[in-house]
mmCIF file of C-alpha atoms in Angstrom:
data_model
loop_
_atom_site.group_PDB
_atom_site.id
_atom_site.type_symbol
_atom_site.label_atom_id
_atom_site.label_comp_id
_atom_site.label_asym_id
_atom_site.label_seq_id
_atom_site.Cartn_x
_atom_site.Cartn_y
_atom_site.Cartn_z
ATOM 1 C CA MET A 1 79.721 92.673 76.912
ATOM 2 C CA ALA A 2 81.468 90.563 78.619
ATOM 3 C CA ILE A 3 84.780 93.157 78.054
ATOM 4 C CA GLY A 4 82.888 95.500 80.082
ATOM 5 C CA THR A 5 82.103 93.568 82.751
ATOM 6 C CA ALA A 6 85.267 92.100 83.058
ATOM 7 C CA VAL A 7 86.542 95.349 83.404
ATOM 8 C CA GLY A 8 84.289 96.490 86.005
ATOM 9 C CA ASN A 9 85.206 93.163 88.188
ATOM 10 C CA LEU A 10 89.196 94.002 87.725
ATOM 11 C CA ARG A 11 88.645 97.584 90.129
ATOM 12 C CA GLY A 12 88.113 98.675 93.561
ATOM 13 C CA ASP A 13 90.107 98.360 96.860
ATOM 14 C CA GLY A 14 93.290 99.219 95.020
ATOM 15 C CA ARG A 15 93.530 96.197 92.323
ATOM 16 C CA GLY A 16 93.018 98.182 89.091
ATOM 17 C CA ARG A 17 96.325 100.159 90.073
ATOM 18 C CA THR A 18 97.440 96.227 90.923
ATOM 19 C CA LEU A 19 96.451 95.438 87.024
ATOM 20 C CA LEU A 20 97.843 98.717 85.479
ATOM 21 C CA ALA A 21 101.039 98.371 87.150
ATOM 22 C CA ILE A 22 101.799 95.087 86.133
ATOM 23 C CA ALA A 23 100.413 95.480 82.483
ATOM 24 C CA PHE A 24 102.203 98.533 82.055
ATOM 25 C CA GLY A 25 105.191 96.767 82.727
ATOM 26 C CA TRP A 26 104.917 93.717 80.866
ATOM 27 C CA VAL A 27 104.543 95.958 77.793
ATOM 28 C CA PHE A 28 107.682 96.724 78.455
ATOM 29 C CA VAL A 29 108.976 93.356 79.513
ATOM 30 C CA LEU A 30 107.856 91.635 76.650
ATOM 31 C CA GLY A 31 107.936 94.522 73.993
ATOM 32 C CA GLY A 32 111.811 95.135 74.924
ATOM 33 C CA ARG A 33 112.621 91.246 73.862
ATOM 34 C CA PHE A 34 111.128 92.463 70.504
ATOM 35 C CA LEU A 35 112.750 95.613 70.613
ATOM 36 C CA VAL A 36 116.264 94.342 70.898
ATOM 37 C CA PRO A 37 116.024 92.023 67.806
ATOM 38 C CA SER A 38 114.559 94.871 65.342
ATOM 39 C CA VAL A 39 117.767 97.132 65.558
ATOM 40 C CA LEU A 40 120.123 94.534 64.881
ATOM 41 C CA PRO A 41 120.768 95.904 61.089
ATOM 42 C CA GLN A 42 121.979 98.420 62.847
ATOM 43 C CA VAL A 43 124.156 96.570 65.643
ATOM 44 C CA LYS A 44 125.568 94.256 62.486
ATOM 45 C CA THR A 45 126.938 97.218 61.180
ATOM 46 C CA ALA A 46 128.000 99.059 64.418
ATOM 47 C CA PHE A 47 130.370 95.818 65.666
ATOM 48 C CA ALA A 48 131.226 94.896 61.962
ATOM 49 C CA VAL A 49 129.792 91.328 62.956
ATOM 50 C CA GLY A 50 127.795 88.488 61.060
ATOM 51 C CA ASP A 51 124.380 87.116 60.800
ATOM 52 C CA LEU A 52 125.990 84.118 63.264
ATOM 53 C CA GLY A 53 126.819 87.018 65.981
ATOM 54 C CA ALA A 54 123.681 89.166 65.544
ATOM 55 C CA GLY A 55 121.858 85.223 65.997
ATOM 56 C CA VAL A 56 123.738 84.416 68.622
ATOM 57 C CA ALA A 57 122.179 87.950 70.673
ATOM 58 C CA VAL A 58 119.249 86.640 70.251
ATOM 59 C CA THR A 59 119.624 83.221 71.228
ATOM 60 C CA ILE A 60 121.314 85.012 74.995
ATOM 61 C CA ILE A 61 118.104 87.140 75.278
ATOM 62 C CA TRP A 62 115.434 84.176 74.907
ATOM 63 C CA GLY A 63 117.482 81.809 76.692
ATOM 64 C CA GLY A 64 118.436 83.736 79.517
ATOM 65 C CA TYR A 65 114.811 84.174 79.401
ATOM 66 C CA ALA A 66 113.838 80.801 79.367
ATOM 67 C CA VAL A 67 116.713 79.515 81.820
ATOM 68 C CA MET A 68 115.532 82.432 84.741
ATOM 69 C CA GLN A 69 111.665 80.718 84.859
ATOM 70 C CA SER A 70 112.302 78.234 87.501
ATOM 71 C CA PRO A 71 114.951 80.402 89.800
ATOM 72 C CA ALA A 72 112.140 83.343 89.697
ATOM 73 C CA GLY A 73 109.435 81.107 90.612
ATOM 74 C CA LEU A 74 111.254 79.681 93.607
ATOM 75 C CA LEU A 75 111.930 83.273 94.288
ATOM 76 C CA VAL A 76 108.601 84.391 94.375
ATOM 77 C CA ASP A 77 107.781 81.920 97.171
ATOM 78 C CA ARG A 78 110.070 82.830 99.254
ATOM 79 C CA LEU A 79 110.542 86.690 98.663
ATOM 80 C CA GLY A 80 106.612 87.548 97.037
ATOM 81 C CA GLU A 81 106.145 89.078 93.957
ATOM 82 C CA ARG A 82 105.980 92.927 94.785
ATOM 83 C CA LEU A 83 110.002 92.508 95.046
ATOM 84 C CA LEU A 84 110.562 90.628 91.919
ATOM 85 C CA LEU A 85 108.358 92.235 89.732
ATOM 86 C CA ALA A 86 109.675 95.665 91.054
ATOM 87 C CA GLY A 87 113.904 94.219 90.990
ATOM 88 C CA SER A 88 113.098 92.810 87.324
ATOM 89 C CA LEU A 89 111.712 96.204 85.758
ATOM 90 C CA LEU A 90 114.744 97.967 87.661
ATOM 91 C CA LEU A 91 117.627 95.349 86.358
ATOM 92 C CA THR A 92 116.272 95.602 82.887
ATOM 93 C CA ALA A 93 116.263 99.165 82.961
ATOM 94 C CA GLY A 94 120.214 98.890 83.949
ATOM 95 C CA SER A 95 120.409 95.794 81.103
ATOM 96 C CA VAL A 96 119.161 98.200 78.190
ATOM 97 C CA LEU A 97 122.059 100.632 79.414
ATOM 98 C CA VAL A 98 124.627 98.180 79.359
ATOM 99 C CA ILE A 99 123.222 97.535 75.437
ATOM 100 C CA GLY A 100 122.962 101.146 74.288
ATOM 101 C CA LEU A 101 126.250 102.226 75.462
ATOM 102 C CA ALA A 102 128.625 98.824 74.830
ATOM 103 C CA PRO A 103 131.854 99.573 73.396
ATOM 104 C CA VAL A 104 132.650 96.109 71.499
ATOM 105 C CA PHE A 105 129.889 93.818 70.877
ATOM 106 C CA VAL A 106 130.785 91.384 73.984
ATOM 107 C CA ALA A 107 129.369 94.008 76.367
ATOM 108 C CA PHE A 108 126.829 94.041 74.289
ATOM 109 C CA LEU A 109 125.991 90.336 74.196
ATOM 110 C CA VAL A 110 126.630 90.604 78.264
ATOM 111 C CA GLY A 111 123.500 92.918 78.096
ATOM 112 C CA CYS A 112 121.843 91.143 75.964
ATOM 113 C CA GLY A 113 122.767 88.271 79.059
ATOM 114 C CA GLY A 114 121.425 90.543 81.555
ATOM 115 C CA PHE A 115 118.297 91.794 79.750
ATOM 116 C CA GLY A 116 117.284 88.301 79.606
ATOM 117 C CA LEU A 117 117.919 86.913 82.828
ATOM 118 C CA ALA A 118 116.158 90.249 84.186
ATOM 119 C CA THR A 119 112.600 89.740 82.504
ATOM 120 C CA GLY A 120 112.817 86.155 82.892
ATOM 121 C CA LEU A 121 112.215 86.919 86.500
ATOM 122 C CA TYR A 122 109.039 88.811 85.748
ATOM 123 C CA GLY A 123 106.812 86.112 84.194
ATOM 124 C CA PRO A 124 106.128 83.951 86.999
ATOM 125 C CA ALA A 125 105.684 86.728 89.609
ATOM 126 C CA ARG A 126 103.260 88.585 86.998
ATOM 127 C CA GLY A 127 100.971 85.273 86.959
ATOM 128 C CA THR A 128 101.215 84.124 90.676
ATOM 129 C CA ALA A 129 100.688 87.974 91.926
ATOM 130 C CA LEU A 130 97.417 88.574 89.398
ATOM 131 C CA SER A 131 96.310 85.102 90.513
ATOM 132 C CA ARG A 132 96.523 86.031 94.028
ATOM 133 C CA THR A 133 94.914 89.485 93.472
ATOM 134 C CA PHE A 134 92.273 88.038 91.371
ATOM 135 C CA PRO A 135 91.018 84.611 92.563
ATOM 136 C CA GLU A 136 87.419 84.673 90.723
ATOM 137 C CA HIS A 137 88.762 86.481 87.814
ATOM 138 C CA ASP A 138 92.111 85.816 87.062
ATOM 139 C CA GLY A 139 91.503 84.567 83.322
ATOM 140 C CA ALA A 140 90.723 88.168 82.688
ATOM 141 C CA ALA A 141 93.199 89.864 84.774
ATOM 142 C CA ILE A 142 95.521 87.648 83.122
ATOM 143 C CA GLY A 143 94.184 88.277 79.412
ATOM 144 C CA ALA A 144 94.408 91.665 80.098
ATOM 145 C CA THR A 145 98.096 91.877 81.224
ATOM 146 C CA LEU A 146 98.692 89.420 78.314
ATOM 147 C CA ALA A 147 97.017 91.660 75.759
ATOM 148 C CA ALA A 148 98.773 94.783 76.601
ATOM 149 C CA GLY A 149 102.432 92.825 76.391
ATOM 150 C CA SER A 150 100.911 91.764 73.017
ATOM 151 C CA ILE A 151 100.590 95.653 71.645
ATOM 152 C CA GLY A 152 103.846 96.149 73.072
ATOM 153 C CA SER A 153 105.742 93.536 71.287
ATOM 154 C CA ALA A 154 103.778 95.564 67.629
ATOM 155 C CA VAL A 155 104.275 98.993 68.617
ATOM 156 C CA LEU A 156 107.487 99.376 70.253
ATOM 157 C CA PRO A 157 109.593 97.421 67.467
ATOM 158 C CA PHE A 158 107.730 99.520 64.813
ATOM 159 C CA LEU A 159 108.966 102.480 66.700
ATOM 160 C CA ALA A 160 112.336 101.411 66.826
ATOM 161 C CA GLY A 161 111.941 101.125 62.905
ATOM 162 C CA ALA A 162 111.148 104.164 62.536
ATOM 163 C CA LEU A 163 113.243 106.292 64.627
ATOM 164 C CA VAL A 164 116.281 103.946 64.057
ATOM 165 C CA GLU A 165 117.778 105.696 61.549
ATOM 166 C CA THR A 166 117.503 109.485 62.688
ATOM 167 C CA ALA A 167 117.902 108.739 66.342
ATOM 168 C CA GLY A 168 120.439 105.669 65.900
ATOM 169 C CA TRP A 169 120.453 102.147 67.596
ATOM 170 C CA ARG A 170 122.010 102.896 71.060
ATOM 171 C CA LEU A 171 119.738 105.699 72.197
ATOM 172 C CA VAL A 172 116.531 103.592 70.985
ATOM 173 C CA VAL A 173 117.512 100.788 72.811
ATOM 174 C CA ALA A 174 118.577 102.977 75.772
ATOM 175 C CA GLY A 175 115.458 104.610 75.925
ATOM 176 C CA LEU A 176 113.555 102.287 77.640
ATOM 177 C CA ALA A 177 115.383 102.770 80.707
ATOM 178 C CA PRO A 178 113.428 105.514 81.666
ATOM 179 C CA PRO A 179 110.140 103.985 81.338
ATOM 180 C CA LEU A 180 111.287 100.737 82.776
ATOM 181 C CA LEU A 181 112.251 102.937 85.735
ATOM 182 C CA VAL A 182 108.807 104.911 85.980
ATOM 183 C CA VAL A 183 106.865 101.545 86.142
ATOM 184 C CA ALA A 184 108.898 100.032 88.179
ATOM 185 C CA VAL A 185 108.423 102.382 91.361
ATOM 186 C CA PHE A 186 104.555 102.107 90.032
ATOM 187 C CA ALA A 187 104.549 98.309 90.584
ATOM 188 C CA TRP A 188 106.229 98.976 94.229
ATOM 189 C CA ARG A 189 103.680 101.339 95.463
ATOM 190 C CA SER A 190 100.614 99.289 93.953
ATOM 191 C CA VAL A 191 101.460 95.450 93.931
ATOM 192 C CA PRO A 192 100.312 94.409 97.564
ATOM 193 C CA SER A 193 103.152 92.263 99.327
ATOM 194 C CA ARG A 194 102.533 89.049 100.049
ATOM 195 C CA PRO A 195 100.929 88.202 103.041
ATOM 196 C CA GLU A 196 103.489 86.419 105.787
ATOM 197 C CA SER A 197 100.410 83.444 105.809
ATOM 198 C CA THR A 198 101.236 82.423 102.226
ATOM 199 C CA THR A 199 104.374 82.776 102.220
ATOM 200 C CA PRO A 200 105.720 78.538 102.647
ATOM 201 C CA PRO A 201 108.299 77.521 105.166
ATOM 202 C CA ALA A 202 111.613 76.678 103.678
ATOM 203 C CA ALA A 203 111.818 73.190 102.834
ATOM 204 C CA ALA A 204 114.932 70.895 101.941
ATOM 205 C CA PRO A 205 115.712 70.437 98.558
ATOM 206 C CA SER A 206 114.520 66.519 97.828
ATOM 207 C CA ASP A 207 110.865 68.087 99.709
ATOM 208 C CA LEU A 208 110.758 70.637 97.284
ATOM 209 C CA ALA A 209 111.793 68.821 94.399
ATOM 210 C CA GLY A 210 109.209 65.702 95.525
ATOM 211 C CA ASP A 211 106.286 68.572 95.913
ATOM 212 C CA MET A 212 106.857 69.790 92.492
ATOM 213 C CA LEU A 213 106.753 66.441 90.940
ATOM 214 C CA ASN A 214 103.554 65.650 92.487
ATOM 215 C CA ALA A 215 102.020 68.991 91.511
ATOM 216 C CA VAL A 216 102.835 68.336 87.929
ATOM 217 C CA ARG A 217 101.943 64.512 87.843
ATOM 218 C CA THR A 218 98.441 65.540 88.239
ATOM 219 C CA LYS A 219 96.007 65.022 85.238
ATOM 220 C CA GLY A 220 95.043 68.913 84.675
ATOM 221 C CA VAL A 221 98.768 70.022 84.771
ATOM 222 C CA ALA A 222 100.298 67.263 82.988
ATOM 223 C CA VAL A 223 97.855 67.524 79.821
ATOM 224 C CA ALA A 224 97.676 70.943 80.140
ATOM 225 C CA GLY A 225 101.287 71.536 79.687
ATOM 226 C CA ALA A 226 101.434 69.501 76.724
ATOM 227 C CA ALA A 227 99.193 71.786 75.161
ATOM 228 C CA VAL A 228 100.712 74.931 75.883
ATOM 229 C CA THR A 229 104.492 73.647 75.126
ATOM 230 C CA LEU A 230 102.987 72.177 71.752
ATOM 231 C CA MET A 231 100.631 75.517 70.779
ATOM 232 C CA ILE A 232 103.622 77.453 71.545
ATOM 233 C CA PHE A 233 105.859 75.125 69.408
ATOM 234 C CA VAL A 234 103.785 75.698 66.743
ATOM 235 C CA PHE A 235 102.999 79.188 66.915
ATOM 236 C CA GLN A 236 107.065 80.122 67.358
ATOM 237 C CA GLY A 237 107.340 77.724 63.814
ATOM 238 C CA VAL A 238 105.325 80.014 61.971
ATOM 239 C CA SER A 239 105.958 83.092 63.714
ATOM 240 C CA ALA A 240 109.698 82.784 62.852
ATOM 241 C CA PHE A 241 109.458 82.842 59.191
ATOM 242 C CA TYR A 242 105.768 84.868 58.695
ATOM 243 C CA VAL A 243 107.649 87.606 57.209
ATOM 244 C CA THR A 244 109.984 85.826 55.136
ATOM 245 C CA TYR A 245 107.089 84.121 53.484
ATOM 246 C CA LEU A 246 105.274 87.109 52.492
ATOM 247 C CA VAL A 247 108.074 88.810 51.114
ATOM 248 C CA THR A 248 109.551 85.940 49.085
ATOM 249 C CA THR A 249 106.210 85.047 47.878
ATOM 250 C CA LYS A 250 104.136 87.673 48.258
ATOM 251 C CA PRO A 251 104.097 91.079 46.215
ATOM 252 C CA PHE A 252 104.774 92.506 49.909
ATOM 253 C CA SER A 253 107.976 94.638 50.977
ATOM 254 C CA GLN A 254 109.799 94.222 53.591
ATOM 255 C CA THR A 255 107.838 96.535 55.659
ATOM 256 C CA VAL A 256 104.971 95.668 54.848
ATOM 257 C CA ALA A 257 105.375 91.970 55.743
ATOM 258 C CA ALA A 258 106.817 93.674 59.091
ATOM 259 C CA GLY A 259 103.267 95.405 59.487
ATOM 260 C CA MET A 260 101.105 92.013 58.976
ATOM 261 C CA PHE A 261 103.465 90.363 61.488
ATOM 262 C CA ALA A 262 102.671 93.357 63.696
ATOM 263 C CA LEU A 263 98.619 92.885 63.101
ATOM 264 C CA VAL A 264 99.469 89.283 64.032
ATOM 265 C CA PHE A 265 100.039 90.400 67.915
ATOM 266 C CA VAL A 266 96.659 93.070 67.554
ATOM 267 C CA GLY A 267 94.573 90.273 66.737
ATOM 268 C CA GLY A 268 96.119 88.350 69.498
ATOM 269 C CA ALA A 269 95.969 91.219 71.793
ATOM 270 C CA ILE A 270 91.923 91.590 71.453
ATOM 271 C CA ALA A 271 91.791 87.528 71.379
ATOM 272 C CA GLN A 272 93.254 87.657 74.900
ATOM 273 C CA LEU A 273 91.386 90.159 76.786
ATOM 274 C CA GLY A 274 88.196 88.942 75.206
ATOM 275 C CA GLY A 275 89.358 84.888 75.506
ATOM 276 C CA GLY A 276 90.300 85.696 79.256
ATOM 277 C CA ALA A 277 87.335 87.412 80.162
ATOM 278 C CA LEU A 278 85.130 85.126 78.298
ATOM 279 C CA ALA A 279 86.738 81.998 79.915
ATOM 280 C CA ASP A 280 85.785 83.412 83.530
ATOM 281 C CA ARG A 281 82.031 83.212 82.326
ATOM 282 C CA VAL A 282 81.364 79.755 80.363
ATOM 283 C CA GLY A 283 84.718 78.162 81.182
ATOM 284 C CA GLU A 284 87.980 77.122 79.702
ATOM 285 C CA ARG A 285 86.846 73.448 78.024
ATOM 286 C CA TRP A 286 85.230 74.992 74.895
ATOM 287 C CA LEU A 287 86.445 78.083 74.708
ATOM 288 C CA LEU A 288 90.538 76.790 74.549
ATOM 289 C CA ALA A 289 89.406 73.817 72.280
ATOM 290 C CA GLY A 290 87.369 76.088 70.070
ATOM 291 C CA VAL A 291 90.770 78.599 69.273
ATOM 292 C CA SER A 292 92.824 75.328 68.764
ATOM 293 C CA ALA A 293 90.575 74.228 66.194
ATOM 294 C CA ALA A 294 89.926 77.369 64.283
ATOM 295 C CA GLY A 295 94.263 77.865 64.228
ATOM 296 C CA VAL A 296 94.059 74.674 61.252
ATOM 297 C CA PRO A 297 92.163 76.017 58.807
ATOM 298 C CA LEU A 298 93.396 79.651 58.981
ATOM 299 C CA LEU A 299 97.324 78.497 58.752
ATOM 300 C CA ALA A 300 96.251 76.580 55.825
ATOM 301 C CA ALA A 301 94.849 79.252 54.041
ATOM 302 C CA VAL A 302 97.795 81.611 54.144
ATOM 303 C CA PRO A 303 99.308 79.978 50.922
ATOM 304 C CA SER A 304 96.107 80.870 49.336
ATOM 305 C CA VAL A 305 95.168 83.906 50.378
ATOM 306 C CA GLY A 306 96.730 86.798 48.648
ATOM 307 C CA GLY A 307 95.870 90.983 48.441
ATOM 308 C CA LEU A 308 96.717 93.187 51.109
ATOM 309 C CA TRP A 309 94.146 93.742 52.501
ATOM 310 C CA PRO A 310 93.052 89.364 52.870
ATOM 311 C CA VAL A 311 96.211 88.944 54.549
ATOM 312 C CA ALA A 312 95.807 91.529 56.563
ATOM 313 C CA LEU A 313 92.352 90.342 57.957
ATOM 314 C CA LEU A 314 94.190 86.590 57.751
ATOM 315 C CA SER A 315 96.705 88.319 59.926
ATOM 316 C CA VAL A 316 95.007 89.568 62.331
ATOM 317 C CA LEU A 317 92.867 86.015 62.937
ATOM 318 C CA LEU A 318 96.261 84.373 63.183
ATOM 319 C CA GLY A 319 96.628 85.580 66.218
ATOM 320 C CA SER A 320 93.607 84.293 67.974
ATOM 321 C CA ARG A 321 96.219 81.808 68.854
ATOM 322 C CA LEU A 322 97.418 83.794 71.371
ATOM 323 C CA ALA A 323 94.160 83.658 73.257
ATOM 324 C CA VAL A 324 95.497 80.048 74.368
ATOM 325 C CA ALA A 325 98.100 82.010 77.163
ATOM 326 C CA PRO A 326 95.585 83.851 79.381
ATOM 327 C CA ILE A 327 93.064 80.321 79.642
ATOM 328 C CA THR A 328 95.795 78.174 80.187
ATOM 329 C CA ASN A 329 97.870 80.184 82.611
ATOM 330 C CA ALA A 330 95.051 80.893 84.882
ATOM 331 C CA TYR A 331 93.897 77.683 85.135
ATOM 332 C CA VAL A 332 97.257 75.818 85.455
ATOM 333 C CA ILE A 333 98.711 78.162 88.646
ATOM 334 C CA ALA A 334 94.810 78.145 90.217
ATOM 335 C CA VAL A 335 95.369 73.989 90.591
ATOM 336 C CA LEU A 336 98.874 74.320 91.917
ATOM 337 C CA PRO A 337 99.070 73.488 95.567
ATOM 338 C CA GLU A 338 100.153 77.032 97.626
ATOM 339 C CA GLN A 339 103.533 75.487 99.322
ATOM 340 C CA VAL A 340 104.848 75.213 95.567
ATOM 341 C CA GLN A 341 103.034 77.361 93.608
ATOM 342 C CA GLY A 342 105.865 79.804 92.376
ATOM 343 C CA VAL A 343 108.373 77.336 91.768
ATOM 344 C CA THR A 344 106.594 74.959 89.797
ATOM 345 C CA TRP A 345 105.048 77.421 87.973
ATOM 346 C CA GLY A 346 108.576 79.029 86.880
ATOM 347 C CA THR A 347 109.770 75.553 85.972
ATOM 348 C CA LEU A 348 106.834 74.554 83.639
ATOM 349 C CA ARG A 349 107.735 78.119 82.243
ATOM 350 C CA THR A 350 111.055 76.754 81.180
ATOM 351 C CA VAL A 351 109.836 74.019 80.177
ATOM 352 C CA PHE A 352 107.206 75.542 78.003
ATOM 353 C CA PHE A 353 109.865 78.213 76.525
ATOM 354 C CA LEU A 354 112.604 75.451 75.699
ATOM 355 C CA LEU A 355 110.206 72.772 74.003
ATOM 356 C CA GLY A 356 108.546 75.571 72.377
ATOM 357 C CA ALA A 357 111.721 76.948 71.077
ATOM 358 C CA GLY A 358 112.253 74.107 69.052
ATOM 359 C CA GLY A 359 109.975 75.061 66.724
ATOM 360 C CA ARG A 360 111.875 77.805 65.346
ATOM 361 C CA ARG A 361 114.907 75.306 64.423
ATOM 362 C CA LEU A 362 112.642 72.603 63.015
ATOM 363 C CA SER A 363 110.380 74.979 60.881
ATOM 364 C CA ALA A 364 113.894 76.553 59.451
ATOM 365 C CA ARG A 365 115.251 72.799 58.953
ATOM 366 C CA TRP A 366 112.087 71.306 57.107
ATOM 367 C CA ARG A 367 111.313 74.722 55.721
ATOM 368 C CA ILE A 368 107.600 74.156 56.183
ATOM 369 C CA VAL A 369 106.758 77.752 55.852
ATOM 370 C CA VAL A 370 108.813 79.451 53.202
ATOM 371 C CA SER A 371 109.614 76.536 50.809
ATOM 372 C CA SER A 372 105.730 74.791 51.179
ATOM 373 C CA MET A 373 103.031 76.419 53.377
ATOM 374 C CA ARG A 374 100.782 73.776 51.264
ATOM 375 C CA HIS A 375 102.371 71.278 53.232
ATOM 376 C CA CYS A 376 102.971 72.369 56.233
ATOM 377 C CA THR A 377 104.284 70.042 59.044
ATOM 378 C CA CYS A 378 102.917 71.712 62.271
ATOM 379 C CA TRP A 379 99.285 70.722 61.056
ATOM 380 C CA PRO A 380 99.554 67.082 62.561
ATOM 381 C CA LEU A 381 100.924 68.939 66.007
ATOM 382 C CA LEU A 382 98.046 71.664 65.382
ATOM 383 C CA LEU A 383 96.032 68.834 65.870
ATOM 384 C CA VAL A 384 97.260 66.768 68.430
ATOM 385 C CA SER A 385 97.132 69.938 70.589
ATOM 386 C CA ARG A 386 93.790 71.032 70.061
ATOM 387 C CA ARG A 387 92.864 66.925 71.022
ATOM 388 C CA CYS A 388 95.621 67.787 74.763
ATOM 389 C CA CYS A 389 93.009 70.889 75.202
ATOM 390 C CA THR A 390 90.121 68.932 74.780
ATOM 391 C CA ARG A 391 90.563 66.206 77.210
ATOM 392 C CA PHE A 392 92.312 68.757 79.260
ATOM 393 C CA PHE A 393 89.158 70.795 79.796
ATOM 394 C CA ARG A 394 86.939 67.827 80.387
ATOM 395 C CA LEU A 395 88.403 68.303 83.848
ATOM 396 C CA GLY A 396 86.947 71.976 84.277
ATOM 397 C CA ARG A 397 87.585 74.161 87.041
ATOM 398 C CA PRO A 398 85.410 74.591 89.406
ATOM 399 C CA ARG A 399 84.363 78.454 90.617
ATOM 400 C CA VAL A 400 84.410 78.766 94.743
ATOM 401 C CA PRO A 401 84.487 81.865 96.695
ATOM 402 C CA ALA A 402 87.926 83.411 97.086
ATOM 403 C CA ASP A 403 88.512 82.823 101.114
ATOM 404 C CA ALA A 404 87.564 78.980 100.258
ATOM 405 C CA ARG A 405 89.752 78.621 97.124
ATOM 406 C CA ARG A 406 91.392 75.645 98.525
ATOM 407 C CA ILE A 407 93.260 73.108 96.532
ATOM 408 C CA GLU A 408 91.179 70.897 97.165
ATOM 409 C CA THR A 409 88.198 71.978 95.665
ATOM 410 C CA LEU A 410 90.282 72.534 92.412
ATOM 411 C CA ILE A 411 91.695 69.286 91.399
ATOM 412 C CA PRO A 412 89.490 66.056 90.770
ATOM 413 C CA THR A 413 89.619 63.859 93.537
ATOM 414 C CA ALA A 414 91.450 60.869 91.933
ATOM 415 C CA THR A 415 93.945 62.809 91.836
ATOM 416 C CA LEU A 416 94.495 64.086 95.493
ATOM 417 C CA GLN A 417 96.757 61.434 96.247
ATOM 418 C CA GLU A 418 99.053 62.471 94.205
ATOM 419 C CA LEU A 419 99.356 66.297 96.256
#
């Protein structure tokens, strides 16, 4: 019922086309970042490189994506979301062509770098565009978009695995270019330009840095940032070795284990769609606290659950952790000051991804998933992140009319001096 009502609230005045354009773009931007790693076995054979070379390619993609978040946020404030979204999709289309046509491995790595940087332009603009277009239902809009990306993350790598043996990895990767170009045109025609009155004047670097620091020092943003970082850290640590764990400790083949991993994203899509809509209705505090708390027993159940269908169900439930993203994204974007919203949001995303990426390295070093799921070191972090979420949402977020949505009404009075 909540989802149906939320869908109705996201339509009208051309806003439905805007949401579709941004969501479809996110399908290929996020799904593409998982598609390229799925064809690495064939890439290793084609260029005669080992696991180290393949790992460098993946690191370049995700590193480029993370590093580009802050510059992309600054460009959002200067150029607007419409140009950034369409430009990101165009540049991403060009980068997959470079990857697919690469004659040598060095050229392949250059394409991966371009892919990471190009897709990195999309995230900050996506969030601020949705928050601006749906001020009263930003949770539902962001949730629907992230859910579309989760579906893309499940479907595109699966299709790549099914087609790579017959079509070849080059055609599979380069085949992303046509839909990316189509969605780029769709985004350019559907996403409204940012009003001139909302474009902040150019500021000196020192003033800009000071405004950003004041924005992130507010209690709501600081605690939310800590919670999101811990959530990403834990999820990255678990997801990095989930397939390996299922193959080595359960009677599952590589194909079945990969299917279980895809189910995590299917569950994430459902949770993001429903969670974003529900947050708009009941508020973020209890919803996020409940989602984060549920992650502890779900992760604890992984070692003891066996059988195809029980593991499949557990995989879907593990994806519920992804509901954290639309709830926190909507809140943080809403409480950031208008004049530094884009650049601050982009910088925060860089911090989220760079620190969160440490979960993969730490889980590999401590072998928390493969060797000893029953003694998972992530559990304390899960508990800490749940505590952060609970404390954060004591602040709440009042809902006000779109034309009266000023920063003073969104941030507790005690923190207004810091803005």
